[in-house]
Amino acid sequence: MTLLLNGFELAKQCREQLAEKIKTLPRAPKLAVVLVGNDPASAVYVKNKEKAAAEVGIQSVVYRFDTISQKELLSLISDLNNDTEVDGILVQLPLPDDLNEKEILQAIDPAKDVDGFHPLNLGKLMIGEPAPVACTPKGCLKLIRLAKQNLTGLNALVIGRSVIVGKPIAQLLLKENCTVTIAHSKTENLPELCRHADILVAAIGKPKTVNADWIKKGAIVIDVGINRTEDGKLCGDVDFENCFDQCSAITPVPKGVGPMTIAMLLENTVEAFLKKTNIRP
Ligand code: NAD
């Protein structure tokens, strides 16, 4: 029997637990979100984040700009860093091409970096020190744990080496004592590598790339990809229907990794608040 790793349900449980925790706090944690430009997908993501934050009792403030200069944006980040009421800062990516994304992300106070994209936090993840962990990788690990608690010794294959998804997931799995392989667009014999994976994480961005023939019987499969088919339907990087019976557990798309990403953003905001205030609920 294959276990459906229902991220929608798990995210709901995470939000409920956070809402209970927040009720015990002296004030609502506050999240500042910066949205620049007119990318419709980014606008939807930000709306969803705002809604989810409000539901659990996190105060969110969205700074929306059609355009803004690098200098003005850096100045806003500096103000948010210095604002003692602000616990978390998120700059919605991608930023328009005229802005230097790296410089903006590095300007965020690492303690308020609820997306976990600051180089200091990525470095801490690498050396195994506690730090805010990127939301999607953190959510993936929680989904894997629904299927199996102890991951020691398992072969994990992460397809994709982006700084915000592939690399941090690989680090998290390494920390869980998995033997981790990272594959990417230049990898040769990808199907063969996949066939050795007890845990397979696909973060490619290409629809239905992974098929059943690539999957080791009983593998745990996490599909991070969000793609649209020609008829406009959402689908992942894994051919879900084709692979389902071959896996011991698999995430769907939608309602898999996506909802967990937002839940982990909320968790990171509460954790940033607790760390700053030294409160242990
Ligand atoms: P990216 O484009 O930065 O990275 C894609 C990676 O896939 C690269 O490292 C590339 O080398 C690798 N790749 C490309 N083609 C390949 C191939 N044929 N074989 C093997 N590797 C290949 O993308 P990203 O930001 O890491 O996102 C990956 C996917 O995850 C996208 O579909 C994105 O929309 C999705 N995503 C989902 C969430 C979520 O919350 N569910 C969050 C972030 C990203």
Tab-separated table of C-alpha atoms and ligand atoms in Angstrom:
chain	number	residue	atom	x	y	z
A	1	MET	CA	0.000	0.000	0.000
A	2	THR	CA	1.356	3.385	-0.961
A	3	LEU	CA	1.088	6.195	1.597
A	4	LEU	CA	-0.115	9.496	0.164
A	5	LEU	CA	1.947	12.224	1.849
A	6	ASN	CA	-0.792	14.785	2.176
A	7	GLY	CA	0.937	18.141	2.587
A	8	PHE	CA	-2.373	19.948	2.703
A	9	GLU	CA	-3.410	18.039	5.854
A	10	LEU	CA	0.024	18.160	7.484
A	11	ALA	CA	0.257	21.916	6.859
A	12	LYS	CA	-3.172	22.334	8.483
A	13	GLN	CA	-1.970	20.455	11.570
A	14	CYS	CA	1.207	22.579	11.698
A	15	ARG	CA	-0.879	25.767	11.488
A	16	GLU	CA	-3.217	24.583	14.248
A	17	GLN	CA	-0.261	23.853	16.538
A	18	LEU	CA	1.246	27.251	15.754
A	19	ALA	CA	-2.069	29.019	16.439
A	20	GLU	CA	-2.222	27.343	19.881
A	21	LYS	CA	1.353	28.379	20.623
A	22	ILE	CA	0.778	31.966	19.478
A	23	LYS	CA	-2.201	32.311	21.834
A	24	THR	CA	0.188	31.884	24.774
A	25	LEU	CA	2.583	34.638	23.603
A	26	PRO	CA	2.584	38.178	25.021
A	27	ARG	CA	2.156	39.644	21.522
A	28	ALA	CA	1.560	38.450	17.974
A	29	PRO	CA	4.772	37.724	16.037
A	30	LYS	CA	5.120	40.137	13.133
A	31	LEU	CA	6.126	39.290	9.567
A	32	ALA	CA	7.113	41.953	7.025
A	33	VAL	CA	6.706	40.922	3.392
A	34	VAL	CA	8.169	42.909	0.504
A	35	LEU	CA	6.652	42.504	-2.957
A	36	VAL	CA	8.140	44.359	-5.931
A	37	GLY	CA	6.856	44.345	-9.514
A	38	ASN	CA	3.804	42.894	-11.212
A	39	ASP	CA	4.458	39.157	-11.381
A	40	PRO	CA	0.972	37.597	-11.003
A	41	ALA	CA	2.315	34.357	-9.453
A	42	SER	CA	4.245	36.326	-6.811
A	43	ALA	CA	1.129	38.354	-6.013
A	44	VAL	CA	-0.819	35.117	-5.431
A	45	TYR	CA	1.954	33.648	-3.245
A	46	VAL	CA	2.033	36.795	-1.119
A	47	LYS	CA	-1.759	36.819	-0.744
A	48	ASN	CA	-1.664	33.176	0.385
A	49	LYS	CA	1.076	33.949	2.899
A	50	GLU	CA	-0.867	36.928	4.267
A	51	LYS	CA	-4.002	34.819	4.638
A	52	ALA	CA	-2.188	31.931	6.332
A	53	ALA	CA	-0.398	34.316	8.710
A	54	ALA	CA	-3.669	35.962	9.737
A	55	GLU	CA	-5.286	32.556	10.347
A	56	VAL	CA	-2.681	31.512	12.913
A	57	GLY	CA	-2.442	34.935	14.582
A	58	ILE	CA	0.740	36.279	13.003
A	59	GLN	CA	0.570	39.962	12.146
A	60	SER	CA	1.745	40.532	8.604
A	61	VAL	CA	2.485	43.768	6.803
A	62	VAL	CA	3.001	43.762	3.050
A	63	TYR	CA	5.120	46.469	1.392
A	64	ARG	CA	4.026	46.557	-2.259
A	65	PHE	CA	5.911	48.471	-4.940
A	66	ASP	CA	5.418	48.574	-8.698
A	67	THR	CA	9.010	49.760	-8.907
A	68	ILE	CA	11.637	50.691	-6.346
A	69	SER	CA	15.345	51.496	-6.624
A	70	GLN	CA	18.021	49.271	-5.097
A	71	LYS	CA	18.934	52.071	-2.700
A	72	GLU	CA	15.330	52.568	-1.547
A	73	LEU	CA	14.805	48.858	-1.073
A	74	LEU	CA	18.022	48.532	0.939
A	75	SER	CA	16.865	51.439	3.063
A	76	LEU	CA	13.496	49.723	3.698
A	77	ILE	CA	15.278	46.475	4.673
A	78	SER	CA	17.486	48.434	7.042
A	79	ASP	CA	14.406	50.029	8.664
A	80	LEU	CA	12.768	46.604	9.036
A	81	ASN	CA	15.978	45.182	10.521
A	82	ASN	CA	15.987	47.953	13.118
A	83	ASP	CA	12.273	47.764	13.878
A	84	THR	CA	12.031	45.852	17.174
A	85	GLU	CA	8.378	44.992	16.446
A	86	VAL	CA	9.302	43.096	13.252
A	87	ASP	CA	10.307	39.461	13.855
A	88	GLY	CA	10.564	38.143	10.296
A	89	ILE	CA	11.355	39.673	6.898
A	90	LEU	CA	10.547	38.042	3.584
A	91	VAL	CA	11.400	39.487	0.187
A	92	GLN	CA	9.249	37.730	-2.409
A	93	LEU	CA	11.364	36.336	-5.252
A	94	PRO	CA	12.005	36.766	-8.076
A	95	LEU	CA	12.790	40.477	-7.870
A	96	PRO	CA	12.631	42.481	-11.130
A	97	ASP	CA	15.811	42.274	-13.220
A	98	ASP	CA	16.966	45.816	-12.404
A	99	LEU	CA	17.407	44.891	-8.732
A	100	ASN	CA	20.375	43.010	-7.287
A	101	GLU	CA	18.640	40.098	-5.568
A	102	LYS	CA	21.775	38.772	-3.840
A	103	GLU	CA	22.572	42.139	-2.280
A	104	ILE	CA	18.996	42.536	-1.047
A	105	LEU	CA	18.888	39.071	0.526
A	106	GLN	CA	22.244	39.630	2.211
A	107	ALA	CA	20.997	42.896	3.707
A	108	ILE	CA	18.312	41.103	5.751
A	109	ASP	CA	19.197	40.595	9.414
A	110	PRO	CA	19.984	36.821	9.565
A	111	ALA	CA	17.925	36.556	12.765
A	112	LYS	CA	14.868	37.834	10.843
A	113	ASP	CA	15.588	35.792	7.701
A	114	VAL	CA	12.482	33.585	7.844
A	115	ASP	CA	13.107	32.321	4.299
A	116	GLY	CA	16.519	30.960	5.343
A	117	PHE	CA	18.206	32.345	2.210
A	118	HIS	CA	20.861	34.503	3.932
A	119	PRO	CA	24.389	33.132	3.302
A	120	LEU	CA	25.053	33.041	7.050
A	121	ASN	CA	22.023	30.822	7.629
A	122	LEU	CA	22.852	28.618	4.642
A	123	GLY	CA	26.385	28.304	6.050
A	124	LYS	CA	25.061	27.385	9.487
A	125	LEU	CA	22.929	24.672	7.902
A	126	MET	CA	26.074	23.339	6.259
A	127	ILE	CA	28.046	23.170	9.529
A	128	GLY	CA	25.054	21.839	11.473
A	129	GLU	CA	24.390	24.895	13.663
A	130	PRO	CA	20.832	25.927	14.493
A	131	ALA	CA	19.535	28.626	12.116
A	132	PRO	CA	16.386	29.425	10.131
A	133	VAL	CA	16.065	26.708	7.474
A	134	ALA	CA	14.584	27.422	4.022
A	135	CYS	CA	10.853	26.700	4.104
A	136	THR	CA	10.478	24.251	1.204
A	137	PRO	CA	13.342	21.953	2.301
A	138	LYS	CA	12.095	22.063	5.905
A	139	GLY	CA	8.608	21.106	4.706
A	140	CYS	CA	10.020	18.264	2.582
A	141	LEU	CA	11.747	16.748	5.602
A	142	LYS	CA	8.518	16.856	7.634
A	143	LEU	CA	6.737	15.051	4.789
A	144	ILE	CA	9.460	12.399	4.604
A	145	ARG	CA	9.072	11.878	8.355
A	146	LEU	CA	5.412	11.033	7.866
A	147	ALA	CA	6.654	7.982	5.996
A	148	LYS	CA	9.722	7.152	8.083
A	149	GLN	CA	11.221	8.575	11.283
A	150	ASN	CA	14.720	7.160	11.225
A	151	LEU	CA	16.453	7.926	7.934
A	152	THR	CA	19.924	6.737	8.969
A	153	GLY	CA	21.769	4.877	6.245
A	154	LEU	CA	19.182	5.414	3.527
A	155	ASN	CA	20.273	6.397	0.024
A	156	ALA	CA	18.782	9.801	-0.807
A	157	LEU	CA	18.875	11.326	-4.260
A	158	VAL	CA	18.051	15.001	-4.676
A	159	ILE	CA	17.464	16.057	-8.282
A	160	GLY	CA	18.188	19.784	-8.521
A	161	ARG	CA	20.977	21.895	-7.012
A	162	SER	CA	19.368	25.301	-6.509
A	163	VAL	CA	20.428	27.278	-3.455
A	164	ILE	CA	16.854	27.615	-2.214
A	165	VAL	CA	15.631	24.039	-2.727
A	166	GLY	CA	18.043	21.305	-3.877
A	167	LYS	CA	21.157	22.147	-1.862
A	168	PRO	CA	19.433	22.779	1.488
A	169	ILE	CA	17.334	19.603	1.151
A	170	ALA	CA	20.531	17.649	0.530
A	171	GLN	CA	22.077	19.179	3.679
A	172	LEU	CA	19.033	18.307	5.785
A	173	LEU	CA	19.114	14.698	4.579
A	174	LEU	CA	22.847	14.506	5.254
A	175	LYS	CA	22.146	15.674	8.804
A	176	GLU	CA	19.669	12.785	9.070
A	177	ASN	CA	22.552	10.406	8.251
A	178	CYS	CA	21.390	9.623	4.729
A	179	THR	CA	23.919	8.893	2.010
A	180	VAL	CA	23.117	11.819	-0.253
A	181	THR	CA	23.613	12.213	-3.991
A	182	ILE	CA	22.777	15.455	-5.785
A	183	ALA	CA	21.846	15.212	-9.460
A	184	HIS	CA	21.417	18.134	-11.868
A	185	SER	CA	21.043	19.027	-15.522
A	186	LYS	CA	24.550	17.778	-16.371
A	187	THR	CA	24.194	14.466	-14.528
A	188	GLU	CA	24.655	11.363	-16.620
A	189	ASN	CA	22.609	8.198	-16.131
A	190	LEU	CA	19.958	9.865	-13.970
A	191	PRO	CA	17.509	6.931	-14.237
A	192	GLU	CA	20.182	4.564	-12.908
A	193	LEU	CA	20.944	6.865	-9.943
A	194	CYS	CA	17.236	7.108	-9.194
A	195	ARG	CA	16.915	3.309	-9.065
A	196	HIS	CA	19.255	3.228	-6.031
A	197	ALA	CA	17.379	5.901	-4.077
A	198	ASP	CA	15.377	4.984	-0.969
A	199	ILE	CA	14.382	8.657	-0.828
A	200	LEU	CA	13.983	10.582	-4.070
A	201	VAL	CA	13.416	14.340	-4.012
A	202	ALA	CA	12.638	15.923	-7.380
A	203	ALA	CA	13.218	19.696	-7.582
A	204	ILE	CA	13.730	20.123	-11.300
A	205	GLY	CA	10.930	22.276	-12.679
A	206	LYS	CA	10.173	19.991	-15.641
A	207	PRO	CA	6.806	18.236	-15.833
A	208	LYS	CA	6.608	14.484	-15.208
A	209	THR	CA	10.345	13.892	-15.684
A	210	VAL	CA	10.520	10.984	-13.222
A	211	ASN	CA	8.633	7.843	-14.206
A	212	ALA	CA	7.975	4.494	-12.515
A	213	ASP	CA	10.801	2.752	-14.329
A	214	TRP	CA	13.275	5.063	-12.511
A	215	ILE	CA	11.951	4.382	-9.020
A	216	LYS	CA	13.243	1.757	-6.605
A	217	LYS	CA	10.370	-0.357	-5.304
A	218	GLY	CA	9.281	1.069	-1.940
A	219	ALA	CA	11.042	4.433	-2.300
A	220	ILE	CA	9.774	7.596	-0.597
A	221	VAL	CA	9.199	10.189	-3.327
A	222	ILE	CA	8.928	13.920	-2.693
A	223	ASP	CA	7.878	16.047	-5.635
A	224	VAL	CA	8.817	19.711	-5.231
A	225	GLY	CA	8.156	20.726	-8.821
A	226	ILE	CA	5.293	22.995	-9.765
A	227	ASN	CA	4.618	22.903	-13.492
A	228	ARG	CA	1.695	23.374	-15.839
A	229	THR	CA	0.750	20.811	-18.454
A	230	GLU	CA	-0.301	21.955	-21.933
A	231	ASP	CA	-3.949	21.907	-20.848
A	232	GLY	CA	-3.123	24.256	-17.967
A	233	LYS	CA	-3.270	21.706	-15.133
A	234	LEU	CA	-0.748	21.758	-12.285
A	235	CYS	CA	1.673	18.857	-12.173
A	236	GLY	CA	4.951	17.959	-10.523
A	237	ASP	CA	8.310	16.717	-11.745
A	238	VAL	CA	7.182	13.154	-11.055
A	239	ASP	CA	4.606	11.320	-13.146
A	240	PHE	CA	2.362	10.744	-10.111
A	241	GLU	CA	-0.160	8.253	-11.541
A	242	ASN	CA	2.536	6.235	-13.244
A	243	CYS	CA	4.799	6.097	-10.148
A	244	PHE	CA	2.249	5.731	-7.335
A	245	ASP	CA	2.269	1.920	-6.974
A	246	GLN	CA	6.056	1.720	-7.121
A	247	CYS	CA	6.552	3.989	-4.062
A	248	SER	CA	6.009	3.332	-0.360
A	249	ALA	CA	5.064	6.997	-0.013
A	250	ILE	CA	4.655	9.918	-2.425
A	251	THR	CA	3.572	13.564	-2.351
A	252	PRO	CA	0.902	14.767	-4.773
A	253	VAL	CA	1.032	18.037	-6.744
A	254	PRO	CA	-0.870	20.128	-5.793
A	255	LYS	CA	-1.460	19.583	-2.038
A	256	GLY	CA	1.981	18.145	-1.361
A	257	VAL	CA	5.062	20.262	-0.755
A	258	GLY	CA	3.427	23.619	-1.631
A	259	PRO	CA	1.213	24.011	1.470
A	260	MET	CA	4.112	22.906	3.689
A	261	THR	CA	6.279	25.730	2.353
A	262	ILE	CA	3.844	28.317	3.694
A	263	ALA	CA	3.371	26.473	7.000
A	264	MET	CA	7.155	26.457	7.493
A	265	LEU	CA	7.307	30.195	6.819
A	266	LEU	CA	4.855	30.692	9.671
A	267	GLU	CA	6.870	28.315	11.880
A	268	ASN	CA	10.095	30.184	11.088
A	269	THR	CA	8.412	33.492	11.994
A	270	VAL	CA	7.280	32.144	15.370
A	271	GLU	CA	10.738	30.650	15.976
A	272	ALA	CA	12.386	34.004	15.154
A	273	PHE	CA	10.060	35.699	17.646
A	274	LEU	CA	10.785	33.110	20.368
A	275	LYS	CA	14.540	33.337	19.839
A	276	LYS	CA	14.499	37.150	19.967
A	277	THR	CA	12.328	37.381	23.051
A	278	ASN	CA	13.861	34.332	24.751
A	279	ILE	CA	10.367	33.033	25.485
A	280	ARG	CA	9.767	29.292	25.839
A	281	PRO	CA	6.044	28.583	25.487
B	1	NAD	P1	15.876	25.948	-10.441
B	1	NAD	O1	15.503	26.172	-11.866
B	1	NAD	O2	16.641	26.960	-9.712
B	1	NAD	O3	16.668	24.563	-10.339
B	1	NAD	C1	16.312	23.449	-11.085
B	1	NAD	C2	17.380	22.392	-10.923
B	1	NAD	O4	17.015	21.262	-11.708
B	1	NAD	C3	18.754	22.842	-11.409
B	1	NAD	O5	19.701	22.594	-10.408
B	1	NAD	C4	19.038	21.987	-12.659
B	1	NAD	O6	20.395	21.604	-12.743
B	1	NAD	C5	18.160	20.775	-12.416
B	1	NAD	N1	17.685	20.207	-13.679
B	1	NAD	C6	17.100	20.833	-14.719
B	1	NAD	N2	16.817	19.945	-15.696
B	1	NAD	C7	17.244	18.757	-15.265
B	1	NAD	C8	17.229	17.456	-15.821
B	1	NAD	N3	16.712	17.215	-17.023
B	1	NAD	N4	17.752	16.440	-15.096
B	1	NAD	C9	18.262	16.656	-13.860
B	1	NAD	N5	18.291	17.874	-13.280
B	1	NAD	C10	17.786	18.908	-13.977
B	1	NAD	O7	14.498	25.625	-9.700
B	1	NAD	P2	14.126	25.608	-8.126
B	1	NAD	O8	13.910	26.988	-7.651
B	1	NAD	O9	15.058	24.718	-7.399
B	1	NAD	O10	12.699	24.905	-8.223
B	1	NAD	C11	12.539	23.606	-8.737
B	1	NAD	C12	11.060	23.324	-8.902
B	1	NAD	O11	10.456	23.377	-7.621
B	1	NAD	C13	10.290	24.320	-9.761
B	1	NAD	O12	9.256	23.640	-10.427
B	1	NAD	C14	9.694	25.285	-8.752
B	1	NAD	O13	8.506	25.897	-9.219
B	1	NAD	C15	9.395	24.325	-7.644
B	1	NAD	N6	9.318	24.932	-6.303
B	1	NAD	C16	8.285	24.569	-5.537
B	1	NAD	C17	8.172	25.067	-4.265
B	1	NAD	C18	7.025	24.628	-3.430
B	1	NAD	O14	6.731	25.256	-2.442
B	1	NAD	N7	6.356	23.537	-3.786
B	1	NAD	C19	9.119	25.968	-3.770
B	1	NAD	C20	10.200	26.300	-4.581
B	1	NAD	C21	10.298	25.761	-5.853
